[in-house]
CSV table of N, CA and C in Angstrom, one decimal:
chain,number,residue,atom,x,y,z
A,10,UNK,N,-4.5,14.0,0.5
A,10,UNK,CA,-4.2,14.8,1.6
A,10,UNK,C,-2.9,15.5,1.4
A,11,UNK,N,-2.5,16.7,1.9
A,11,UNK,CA,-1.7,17.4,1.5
A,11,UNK,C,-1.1,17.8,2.9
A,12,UNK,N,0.4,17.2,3.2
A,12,UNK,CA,0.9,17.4,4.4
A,12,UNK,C,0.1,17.5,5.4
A,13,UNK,N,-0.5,16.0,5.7
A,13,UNK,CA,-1.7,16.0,6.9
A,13,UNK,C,-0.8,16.0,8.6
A,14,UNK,N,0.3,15.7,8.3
A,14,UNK,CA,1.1,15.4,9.5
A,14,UNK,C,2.1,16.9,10.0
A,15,UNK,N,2.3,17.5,9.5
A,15,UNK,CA,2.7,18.9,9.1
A,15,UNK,C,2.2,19.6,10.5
A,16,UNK,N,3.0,20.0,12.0
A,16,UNK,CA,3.3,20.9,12.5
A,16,UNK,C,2.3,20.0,14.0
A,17,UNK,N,2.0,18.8,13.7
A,17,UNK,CA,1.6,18.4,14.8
A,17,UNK,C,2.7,17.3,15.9
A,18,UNK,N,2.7,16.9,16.6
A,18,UNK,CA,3.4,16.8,17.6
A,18,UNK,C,3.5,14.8,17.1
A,19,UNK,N,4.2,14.3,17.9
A,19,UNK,CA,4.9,13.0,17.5
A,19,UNK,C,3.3,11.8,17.5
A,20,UNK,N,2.7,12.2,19.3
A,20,UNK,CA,1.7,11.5,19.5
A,20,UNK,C,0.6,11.7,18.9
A,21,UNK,N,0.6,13.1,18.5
A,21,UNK,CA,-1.0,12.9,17.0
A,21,UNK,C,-0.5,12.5,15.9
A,22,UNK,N,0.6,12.9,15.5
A,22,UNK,CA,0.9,12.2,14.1
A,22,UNK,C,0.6,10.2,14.2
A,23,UNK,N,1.5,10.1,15.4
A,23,UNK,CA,0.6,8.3,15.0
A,23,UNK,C,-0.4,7.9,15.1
A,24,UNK,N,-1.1,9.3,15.7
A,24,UNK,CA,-2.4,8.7,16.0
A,24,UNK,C,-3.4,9.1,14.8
A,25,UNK,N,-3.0,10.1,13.8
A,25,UNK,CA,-3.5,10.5,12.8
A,25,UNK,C,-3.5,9.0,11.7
A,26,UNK,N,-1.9,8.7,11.5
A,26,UNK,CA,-1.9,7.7,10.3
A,26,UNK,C,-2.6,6.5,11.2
A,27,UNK,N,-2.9,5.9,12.3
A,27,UNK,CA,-3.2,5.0,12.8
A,27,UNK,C,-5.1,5.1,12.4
A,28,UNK,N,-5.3,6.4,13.0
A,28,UNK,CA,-6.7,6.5,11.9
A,28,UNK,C,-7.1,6.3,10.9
A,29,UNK,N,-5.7,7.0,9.9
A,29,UNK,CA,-6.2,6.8,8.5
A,29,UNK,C,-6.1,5.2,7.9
A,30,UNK,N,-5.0,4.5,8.7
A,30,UNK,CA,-5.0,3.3,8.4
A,30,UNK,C,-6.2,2.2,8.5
A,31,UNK,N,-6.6,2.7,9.9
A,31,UNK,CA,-7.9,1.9,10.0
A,31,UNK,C,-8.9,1.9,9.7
A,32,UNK,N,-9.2,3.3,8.8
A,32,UNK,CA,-10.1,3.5,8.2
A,32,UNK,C,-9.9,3.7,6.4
A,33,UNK,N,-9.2,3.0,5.8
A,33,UNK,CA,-8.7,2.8,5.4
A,33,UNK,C,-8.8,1.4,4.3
A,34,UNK,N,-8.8,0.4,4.8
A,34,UNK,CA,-9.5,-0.8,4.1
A,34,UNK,C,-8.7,-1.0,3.0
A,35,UNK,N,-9.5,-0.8,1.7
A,35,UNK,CA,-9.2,-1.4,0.7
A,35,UNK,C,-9.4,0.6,-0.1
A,36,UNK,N,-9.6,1.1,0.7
A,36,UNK,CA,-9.5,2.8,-0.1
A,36,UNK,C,-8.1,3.0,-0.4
A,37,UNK,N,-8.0,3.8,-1.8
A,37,UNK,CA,-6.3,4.2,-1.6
A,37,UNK,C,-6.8,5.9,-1.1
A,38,UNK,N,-5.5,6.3,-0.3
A,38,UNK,CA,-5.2,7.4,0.6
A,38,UNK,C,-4.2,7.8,-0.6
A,39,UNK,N,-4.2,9.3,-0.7
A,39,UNK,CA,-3.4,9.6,-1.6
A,39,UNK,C,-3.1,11.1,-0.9
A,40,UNK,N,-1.3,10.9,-0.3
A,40,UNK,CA,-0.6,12.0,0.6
A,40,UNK,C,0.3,12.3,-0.1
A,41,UNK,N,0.4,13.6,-0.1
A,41,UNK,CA,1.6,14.8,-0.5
A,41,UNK,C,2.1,15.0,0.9
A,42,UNK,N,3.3,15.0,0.6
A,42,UNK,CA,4.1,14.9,2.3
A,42,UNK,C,5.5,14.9,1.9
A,43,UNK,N,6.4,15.8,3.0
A,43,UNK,CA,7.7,16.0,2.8
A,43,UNK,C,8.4,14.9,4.0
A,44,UNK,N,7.3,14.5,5.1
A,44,UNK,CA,7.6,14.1,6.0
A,44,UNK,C,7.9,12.3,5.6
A,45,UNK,N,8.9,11.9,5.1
A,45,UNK,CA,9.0,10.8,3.9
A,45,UNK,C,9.0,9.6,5.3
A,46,UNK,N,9.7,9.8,6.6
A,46,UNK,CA,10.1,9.2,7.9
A,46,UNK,C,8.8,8.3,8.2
A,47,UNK,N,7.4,9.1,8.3
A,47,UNK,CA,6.5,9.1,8.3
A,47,UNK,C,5.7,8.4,7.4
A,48,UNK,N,5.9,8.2,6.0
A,48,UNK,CA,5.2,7.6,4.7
A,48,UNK,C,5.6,6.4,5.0
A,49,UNK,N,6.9,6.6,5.4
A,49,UNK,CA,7.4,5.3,4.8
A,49,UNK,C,6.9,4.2,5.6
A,50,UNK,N,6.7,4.3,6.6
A,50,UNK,CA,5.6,3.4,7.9
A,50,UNK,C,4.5,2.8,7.3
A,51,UNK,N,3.8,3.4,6.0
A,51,UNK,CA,3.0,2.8,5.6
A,51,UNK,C,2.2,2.9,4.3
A,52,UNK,N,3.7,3.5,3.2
A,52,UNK,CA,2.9,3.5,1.8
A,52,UNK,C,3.2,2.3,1.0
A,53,UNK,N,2.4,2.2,0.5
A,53,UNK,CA,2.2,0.8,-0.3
A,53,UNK,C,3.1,1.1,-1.9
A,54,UNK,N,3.2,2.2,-2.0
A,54,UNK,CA,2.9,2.9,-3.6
A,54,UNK,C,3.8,4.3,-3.4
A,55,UNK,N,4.9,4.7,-4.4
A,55,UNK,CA,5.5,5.9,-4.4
A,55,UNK,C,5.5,7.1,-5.6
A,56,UNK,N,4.8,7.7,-5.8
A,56,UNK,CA,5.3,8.9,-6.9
A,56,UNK,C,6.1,9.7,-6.4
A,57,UNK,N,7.3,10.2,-7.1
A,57,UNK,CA,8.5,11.0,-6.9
A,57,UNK,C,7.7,12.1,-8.3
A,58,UNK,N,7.7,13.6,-7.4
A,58,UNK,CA,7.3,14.3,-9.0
A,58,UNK,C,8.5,15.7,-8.8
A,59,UNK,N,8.5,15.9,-9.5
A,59,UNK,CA,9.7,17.1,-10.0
A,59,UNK,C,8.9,18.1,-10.7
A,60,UNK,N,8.8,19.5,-10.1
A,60,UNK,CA,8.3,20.2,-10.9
A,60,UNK,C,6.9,20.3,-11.4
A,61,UNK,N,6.2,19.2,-10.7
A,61,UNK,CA,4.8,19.4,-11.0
A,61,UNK,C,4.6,18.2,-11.9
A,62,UNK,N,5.6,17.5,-12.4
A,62,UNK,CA,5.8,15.9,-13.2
A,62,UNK,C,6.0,15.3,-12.7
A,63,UNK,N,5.1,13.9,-13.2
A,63,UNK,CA,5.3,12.2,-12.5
A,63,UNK,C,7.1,11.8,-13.1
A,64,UNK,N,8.2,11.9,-12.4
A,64,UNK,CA,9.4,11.3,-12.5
A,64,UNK,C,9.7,10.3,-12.7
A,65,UNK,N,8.9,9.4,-11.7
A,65,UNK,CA,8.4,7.8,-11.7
A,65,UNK,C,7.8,7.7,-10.8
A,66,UNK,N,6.9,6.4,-10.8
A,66,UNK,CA,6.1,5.7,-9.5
A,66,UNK,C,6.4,4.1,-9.6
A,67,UNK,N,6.4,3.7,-8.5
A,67,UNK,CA,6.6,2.8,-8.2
A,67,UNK,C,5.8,1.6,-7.0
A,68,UNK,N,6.1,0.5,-6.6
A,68,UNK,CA,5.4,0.1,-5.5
A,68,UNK,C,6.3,0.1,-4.1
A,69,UNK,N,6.6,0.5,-3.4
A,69,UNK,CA,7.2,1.1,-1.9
A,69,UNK,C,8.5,-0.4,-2.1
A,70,UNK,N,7.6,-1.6,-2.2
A,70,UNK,CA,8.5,-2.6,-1.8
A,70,UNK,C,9.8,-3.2,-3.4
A,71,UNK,N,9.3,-2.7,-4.1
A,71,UNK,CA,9.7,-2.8,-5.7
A,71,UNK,C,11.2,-1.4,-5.5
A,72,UNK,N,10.7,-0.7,-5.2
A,72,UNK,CA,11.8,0.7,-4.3
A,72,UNK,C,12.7,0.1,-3.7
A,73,UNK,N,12.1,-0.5,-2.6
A,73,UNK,CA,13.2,-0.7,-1.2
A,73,UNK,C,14.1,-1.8,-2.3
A,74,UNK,N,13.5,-2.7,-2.9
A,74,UNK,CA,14.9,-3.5,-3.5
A,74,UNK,C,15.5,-3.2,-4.4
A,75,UNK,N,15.1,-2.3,-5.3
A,75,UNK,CA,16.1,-1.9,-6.8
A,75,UNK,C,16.7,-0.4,-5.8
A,76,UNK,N,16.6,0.0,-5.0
A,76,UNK,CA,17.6,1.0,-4.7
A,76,UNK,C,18.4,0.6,-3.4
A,77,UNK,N,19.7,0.8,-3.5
A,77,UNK,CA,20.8,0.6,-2.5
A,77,UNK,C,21.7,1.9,-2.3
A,78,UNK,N,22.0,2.0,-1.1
A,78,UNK,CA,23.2,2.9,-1.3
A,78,UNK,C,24.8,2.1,-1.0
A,79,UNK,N,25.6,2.3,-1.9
A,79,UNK,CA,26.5,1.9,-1.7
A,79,UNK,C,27.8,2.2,-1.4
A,80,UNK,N,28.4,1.9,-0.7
A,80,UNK,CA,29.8,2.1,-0.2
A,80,UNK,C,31.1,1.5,-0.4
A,81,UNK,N,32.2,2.0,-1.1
A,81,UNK,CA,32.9,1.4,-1.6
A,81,UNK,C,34.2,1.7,-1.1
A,82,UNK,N,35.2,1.0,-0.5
A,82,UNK,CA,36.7,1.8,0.0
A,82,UNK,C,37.6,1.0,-1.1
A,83,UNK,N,38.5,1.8,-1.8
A,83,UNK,CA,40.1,1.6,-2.5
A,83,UNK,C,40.7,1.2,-1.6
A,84,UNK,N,41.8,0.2,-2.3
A,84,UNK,CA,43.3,0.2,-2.1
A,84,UNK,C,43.7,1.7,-1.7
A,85,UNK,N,44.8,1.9,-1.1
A,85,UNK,CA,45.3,3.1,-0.6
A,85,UNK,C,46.1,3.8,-1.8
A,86,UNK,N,46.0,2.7,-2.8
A,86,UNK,CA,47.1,3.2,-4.2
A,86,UNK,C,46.1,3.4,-5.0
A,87,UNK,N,45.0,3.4,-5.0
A,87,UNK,CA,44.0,3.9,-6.1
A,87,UNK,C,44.2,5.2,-6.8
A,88,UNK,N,43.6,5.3,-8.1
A,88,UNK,CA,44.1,6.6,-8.7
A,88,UNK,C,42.9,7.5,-7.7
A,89,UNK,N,43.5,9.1,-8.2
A,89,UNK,CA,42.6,10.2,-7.4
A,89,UNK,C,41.4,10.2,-7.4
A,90,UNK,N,41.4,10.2,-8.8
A,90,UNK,CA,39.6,10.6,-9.4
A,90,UNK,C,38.8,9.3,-9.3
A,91,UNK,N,37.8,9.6,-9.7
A,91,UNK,CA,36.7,8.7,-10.1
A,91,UNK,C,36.4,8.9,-11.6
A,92,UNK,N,36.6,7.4,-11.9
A,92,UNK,CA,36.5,7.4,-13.7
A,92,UNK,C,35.4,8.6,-14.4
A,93,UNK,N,35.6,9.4,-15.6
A,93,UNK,CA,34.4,10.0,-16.1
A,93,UNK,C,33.4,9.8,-16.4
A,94,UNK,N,33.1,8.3,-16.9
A,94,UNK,CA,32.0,7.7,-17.4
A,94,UNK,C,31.4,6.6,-16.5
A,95,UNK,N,30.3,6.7,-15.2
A,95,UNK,CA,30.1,6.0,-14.5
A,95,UNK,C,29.4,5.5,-15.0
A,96,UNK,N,27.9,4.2,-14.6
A,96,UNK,CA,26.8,3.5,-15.0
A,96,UNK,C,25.8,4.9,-14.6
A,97,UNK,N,25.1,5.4,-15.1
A,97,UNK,CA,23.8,6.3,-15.0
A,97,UNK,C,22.8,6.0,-13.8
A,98,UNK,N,23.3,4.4,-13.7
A,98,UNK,CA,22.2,4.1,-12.4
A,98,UNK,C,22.5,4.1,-11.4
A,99,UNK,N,23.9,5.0,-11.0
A,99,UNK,CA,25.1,5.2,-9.7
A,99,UNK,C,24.6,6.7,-9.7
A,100,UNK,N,23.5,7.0,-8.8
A,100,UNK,CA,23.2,8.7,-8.5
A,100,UNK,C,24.0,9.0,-7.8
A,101,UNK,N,24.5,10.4,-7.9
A,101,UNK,CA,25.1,11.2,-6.5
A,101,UNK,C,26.5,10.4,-6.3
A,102,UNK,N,27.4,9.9,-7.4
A,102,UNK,CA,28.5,9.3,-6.8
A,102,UNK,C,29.5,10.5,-6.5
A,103,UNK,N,30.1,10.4,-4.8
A,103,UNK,CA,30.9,10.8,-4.4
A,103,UNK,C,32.0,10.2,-3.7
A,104,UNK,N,33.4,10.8,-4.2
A,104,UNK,CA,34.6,10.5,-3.2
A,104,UNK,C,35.2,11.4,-2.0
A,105,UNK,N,34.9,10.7,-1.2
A,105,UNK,CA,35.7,11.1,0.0
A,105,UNK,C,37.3,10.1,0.3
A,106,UNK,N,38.8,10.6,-0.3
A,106,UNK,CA,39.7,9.7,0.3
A,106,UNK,C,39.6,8.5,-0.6
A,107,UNK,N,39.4,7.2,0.1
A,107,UNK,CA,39.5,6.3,-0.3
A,107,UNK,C,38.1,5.9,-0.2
A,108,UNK,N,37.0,6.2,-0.1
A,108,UNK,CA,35.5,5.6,-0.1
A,108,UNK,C,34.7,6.8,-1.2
A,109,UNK,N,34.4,5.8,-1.8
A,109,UNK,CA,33.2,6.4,-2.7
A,109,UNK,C,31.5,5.8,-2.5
A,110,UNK,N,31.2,6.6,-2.5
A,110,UNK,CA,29.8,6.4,-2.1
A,110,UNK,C,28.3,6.7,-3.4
A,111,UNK,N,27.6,6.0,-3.3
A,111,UNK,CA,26.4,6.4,-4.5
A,111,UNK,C,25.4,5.5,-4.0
A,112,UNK,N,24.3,6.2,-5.3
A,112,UNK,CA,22.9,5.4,-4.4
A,112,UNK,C,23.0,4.5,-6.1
A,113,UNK,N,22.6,3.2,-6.0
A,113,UNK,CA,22.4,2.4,-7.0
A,113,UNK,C,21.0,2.4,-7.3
A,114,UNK,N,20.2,2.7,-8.7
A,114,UNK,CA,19.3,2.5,-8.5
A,114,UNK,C,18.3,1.5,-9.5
A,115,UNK,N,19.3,0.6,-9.9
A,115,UNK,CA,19.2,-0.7,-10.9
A,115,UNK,C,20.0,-1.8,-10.3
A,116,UNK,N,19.6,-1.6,-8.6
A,116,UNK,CA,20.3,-3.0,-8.2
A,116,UNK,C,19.8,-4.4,-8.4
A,117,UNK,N,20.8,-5.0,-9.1
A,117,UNK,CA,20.6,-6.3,-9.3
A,117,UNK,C,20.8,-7.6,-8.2
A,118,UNK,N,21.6,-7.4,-7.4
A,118,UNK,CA,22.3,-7.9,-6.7
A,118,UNK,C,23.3,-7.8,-6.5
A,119,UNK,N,24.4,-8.5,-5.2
A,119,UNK,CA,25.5,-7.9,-4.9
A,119,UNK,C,26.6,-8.8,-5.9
A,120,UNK,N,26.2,-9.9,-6.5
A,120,UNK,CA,27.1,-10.4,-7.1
A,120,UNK,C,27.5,-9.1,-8.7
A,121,UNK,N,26.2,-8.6,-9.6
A,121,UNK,CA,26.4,-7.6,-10.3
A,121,UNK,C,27.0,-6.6,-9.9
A,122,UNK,N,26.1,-6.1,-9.0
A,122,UNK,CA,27.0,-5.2,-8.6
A,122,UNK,C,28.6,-4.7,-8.5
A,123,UNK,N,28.9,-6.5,-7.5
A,123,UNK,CA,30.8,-6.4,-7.5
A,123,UNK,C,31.8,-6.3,-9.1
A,124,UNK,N,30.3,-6.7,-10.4
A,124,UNK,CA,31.0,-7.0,-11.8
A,124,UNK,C,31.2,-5.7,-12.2
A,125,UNK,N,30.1,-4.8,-11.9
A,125,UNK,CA,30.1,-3.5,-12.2
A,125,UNK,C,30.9,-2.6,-11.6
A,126,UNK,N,31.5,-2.7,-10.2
A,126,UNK,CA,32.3,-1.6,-9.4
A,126,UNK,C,33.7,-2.4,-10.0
A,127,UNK,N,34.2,-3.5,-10.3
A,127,UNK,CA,35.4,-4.2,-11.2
A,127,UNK,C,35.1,-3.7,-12.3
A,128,UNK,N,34.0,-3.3,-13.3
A,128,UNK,CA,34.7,-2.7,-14.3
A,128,UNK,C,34.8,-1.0,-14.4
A,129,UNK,N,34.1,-0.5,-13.2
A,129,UNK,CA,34.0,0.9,-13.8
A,129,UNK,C,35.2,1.6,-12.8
A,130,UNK,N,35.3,1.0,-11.7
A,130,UNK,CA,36.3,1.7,-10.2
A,130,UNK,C,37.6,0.7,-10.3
A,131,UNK,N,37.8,-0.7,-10.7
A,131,UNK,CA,38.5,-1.4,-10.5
A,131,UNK,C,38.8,-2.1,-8.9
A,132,UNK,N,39.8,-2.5,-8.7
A,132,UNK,CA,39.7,-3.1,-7.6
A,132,UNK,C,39.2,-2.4,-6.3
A,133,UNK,N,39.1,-3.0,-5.4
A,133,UNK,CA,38.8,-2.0,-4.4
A,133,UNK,C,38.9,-3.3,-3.4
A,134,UNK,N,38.9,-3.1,-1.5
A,134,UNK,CA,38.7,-3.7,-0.4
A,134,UNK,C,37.6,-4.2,-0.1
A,135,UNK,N,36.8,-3.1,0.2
A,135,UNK,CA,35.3,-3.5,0.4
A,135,UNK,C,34.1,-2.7,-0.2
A,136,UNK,N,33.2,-3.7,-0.6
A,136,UNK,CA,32.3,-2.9,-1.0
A,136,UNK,C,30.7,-3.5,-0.2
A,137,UNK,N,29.8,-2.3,-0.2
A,137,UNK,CA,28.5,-3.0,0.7
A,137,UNK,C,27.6,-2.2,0.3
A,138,UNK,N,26.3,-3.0,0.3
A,138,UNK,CA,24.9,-2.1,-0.7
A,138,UNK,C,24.2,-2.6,1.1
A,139,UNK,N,23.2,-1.0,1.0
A,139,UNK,CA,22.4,-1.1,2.1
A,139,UNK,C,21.5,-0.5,1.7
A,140,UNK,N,20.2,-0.8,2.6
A,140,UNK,CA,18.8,-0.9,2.3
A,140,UNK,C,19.0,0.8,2.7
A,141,UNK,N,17.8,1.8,2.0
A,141,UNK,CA,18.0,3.1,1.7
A,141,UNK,C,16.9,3.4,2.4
A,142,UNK,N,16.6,4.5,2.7
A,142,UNK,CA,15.3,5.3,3.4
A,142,UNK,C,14.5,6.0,2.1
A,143,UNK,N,13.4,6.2,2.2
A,143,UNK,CA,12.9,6.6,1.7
A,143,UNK,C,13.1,8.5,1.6
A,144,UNK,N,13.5,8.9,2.6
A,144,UNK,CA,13.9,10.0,2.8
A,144,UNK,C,15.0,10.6,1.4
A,145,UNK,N,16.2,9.2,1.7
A,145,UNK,CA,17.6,9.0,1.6
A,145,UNK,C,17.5,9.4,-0.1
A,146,UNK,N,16.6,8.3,-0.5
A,146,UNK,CA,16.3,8.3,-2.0
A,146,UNK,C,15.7,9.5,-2.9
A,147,UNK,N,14.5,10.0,-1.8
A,147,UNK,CA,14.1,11.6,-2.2
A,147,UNK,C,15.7,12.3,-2.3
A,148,UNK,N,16.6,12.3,-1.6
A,148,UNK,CA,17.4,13.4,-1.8
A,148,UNK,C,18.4,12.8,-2.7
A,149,UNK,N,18.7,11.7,-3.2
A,149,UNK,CA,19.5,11.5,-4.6
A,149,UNK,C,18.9,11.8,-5.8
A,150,UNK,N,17.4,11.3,-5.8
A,150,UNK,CA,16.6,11.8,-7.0
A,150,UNK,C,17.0,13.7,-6.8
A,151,UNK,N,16.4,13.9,-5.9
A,151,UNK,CA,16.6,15.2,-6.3
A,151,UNK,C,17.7,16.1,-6.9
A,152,UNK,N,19.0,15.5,-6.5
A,152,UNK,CA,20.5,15.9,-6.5
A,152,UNK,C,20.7,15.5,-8.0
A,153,UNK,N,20.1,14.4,-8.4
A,153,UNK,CA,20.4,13.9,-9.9
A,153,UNK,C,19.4,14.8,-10.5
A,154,UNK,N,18.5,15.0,-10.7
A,154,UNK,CA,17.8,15.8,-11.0
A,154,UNK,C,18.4,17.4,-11.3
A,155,UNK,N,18.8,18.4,-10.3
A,155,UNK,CA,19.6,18.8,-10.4
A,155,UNK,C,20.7,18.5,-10.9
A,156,UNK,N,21.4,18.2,-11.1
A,156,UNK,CA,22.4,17.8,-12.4
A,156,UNK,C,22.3,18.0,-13.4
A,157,UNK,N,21.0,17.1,-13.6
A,157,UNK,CA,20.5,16.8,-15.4
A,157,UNK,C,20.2,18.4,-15.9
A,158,UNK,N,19.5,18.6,-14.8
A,158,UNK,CA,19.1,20.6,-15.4
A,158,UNK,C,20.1,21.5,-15.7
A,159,UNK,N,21.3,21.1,-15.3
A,159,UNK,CA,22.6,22.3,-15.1
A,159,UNK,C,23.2,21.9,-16.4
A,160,UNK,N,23.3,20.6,-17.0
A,160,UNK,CA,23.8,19.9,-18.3
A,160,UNK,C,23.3,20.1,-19.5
């Protein structure tokens, strides 16, 4: 189905997926949809495509745990920049001030994690990985994506 939820009001849309769920079973439903707020309520399974290409697929719940977004605040004495050579699996890393932000998307846990932001950022106050939207993740892929094409 191709944007089945697309321009209808809050109370058909649940009542559309509520349909399709129930009728539904053991069938796979297979949606093209921008509306990610909406998927995410109830896909089992994710293809991200670029351009008309499978980018990756994955299973919804295999997603929610290997991707984090992360947030990281410096010491007030930290240097300006952000090192040149980050880990590849830190999309979209940005600094604002003293907080740098990126979506992780080879999260191992938070213990790796803190080994990896010690060797690539050095010290830092706090750091915290949070569960990502599916939304959230379409727009880091994308943004990384964009990158890779300008390089």
């Amino acid at each position: 189905m191709d944007e089945p939820l697309s321009g209808l009001d809050p109370l058909v849309r649940d009542e559309v997926m509520e349909g399709l769920l129930a009728q539904a079973g053991e069938t796979t439903i297979v949606i093209s949809s921008h509306e990610l707020a909406e998927i995410e309520r109830c896909a089992t399974h994710v293809v991200f495509m670029d351009r008309g290409r499978v980018v990756f697929q994955d299973t919804f719940d295999d997603l929610m745990t290997r991707f984090r977004h992360v947030t990281v605040t410096l010491p007030r004495d930290a240097a300006a920049a952000l090192a040149p050579t980050l880990p590849k699996a830190w999309l979209s890393p940005r600094r604002e001030g003293q907080v740098i932000t990126f979506v992780d998307r080879a999260f191992a846990g938070d213990e790796a994690l803190r080994r990896q932001i010690a060797e690539h950022v050095g010290a830092v106050q706090v750091a915290s990985a949070e569960p990502i939207s599916l939304r959230d993740l379409s727009k880091a892929l994308m943004r990384a994506s964009r990158t890779e094409s300008l390089q």
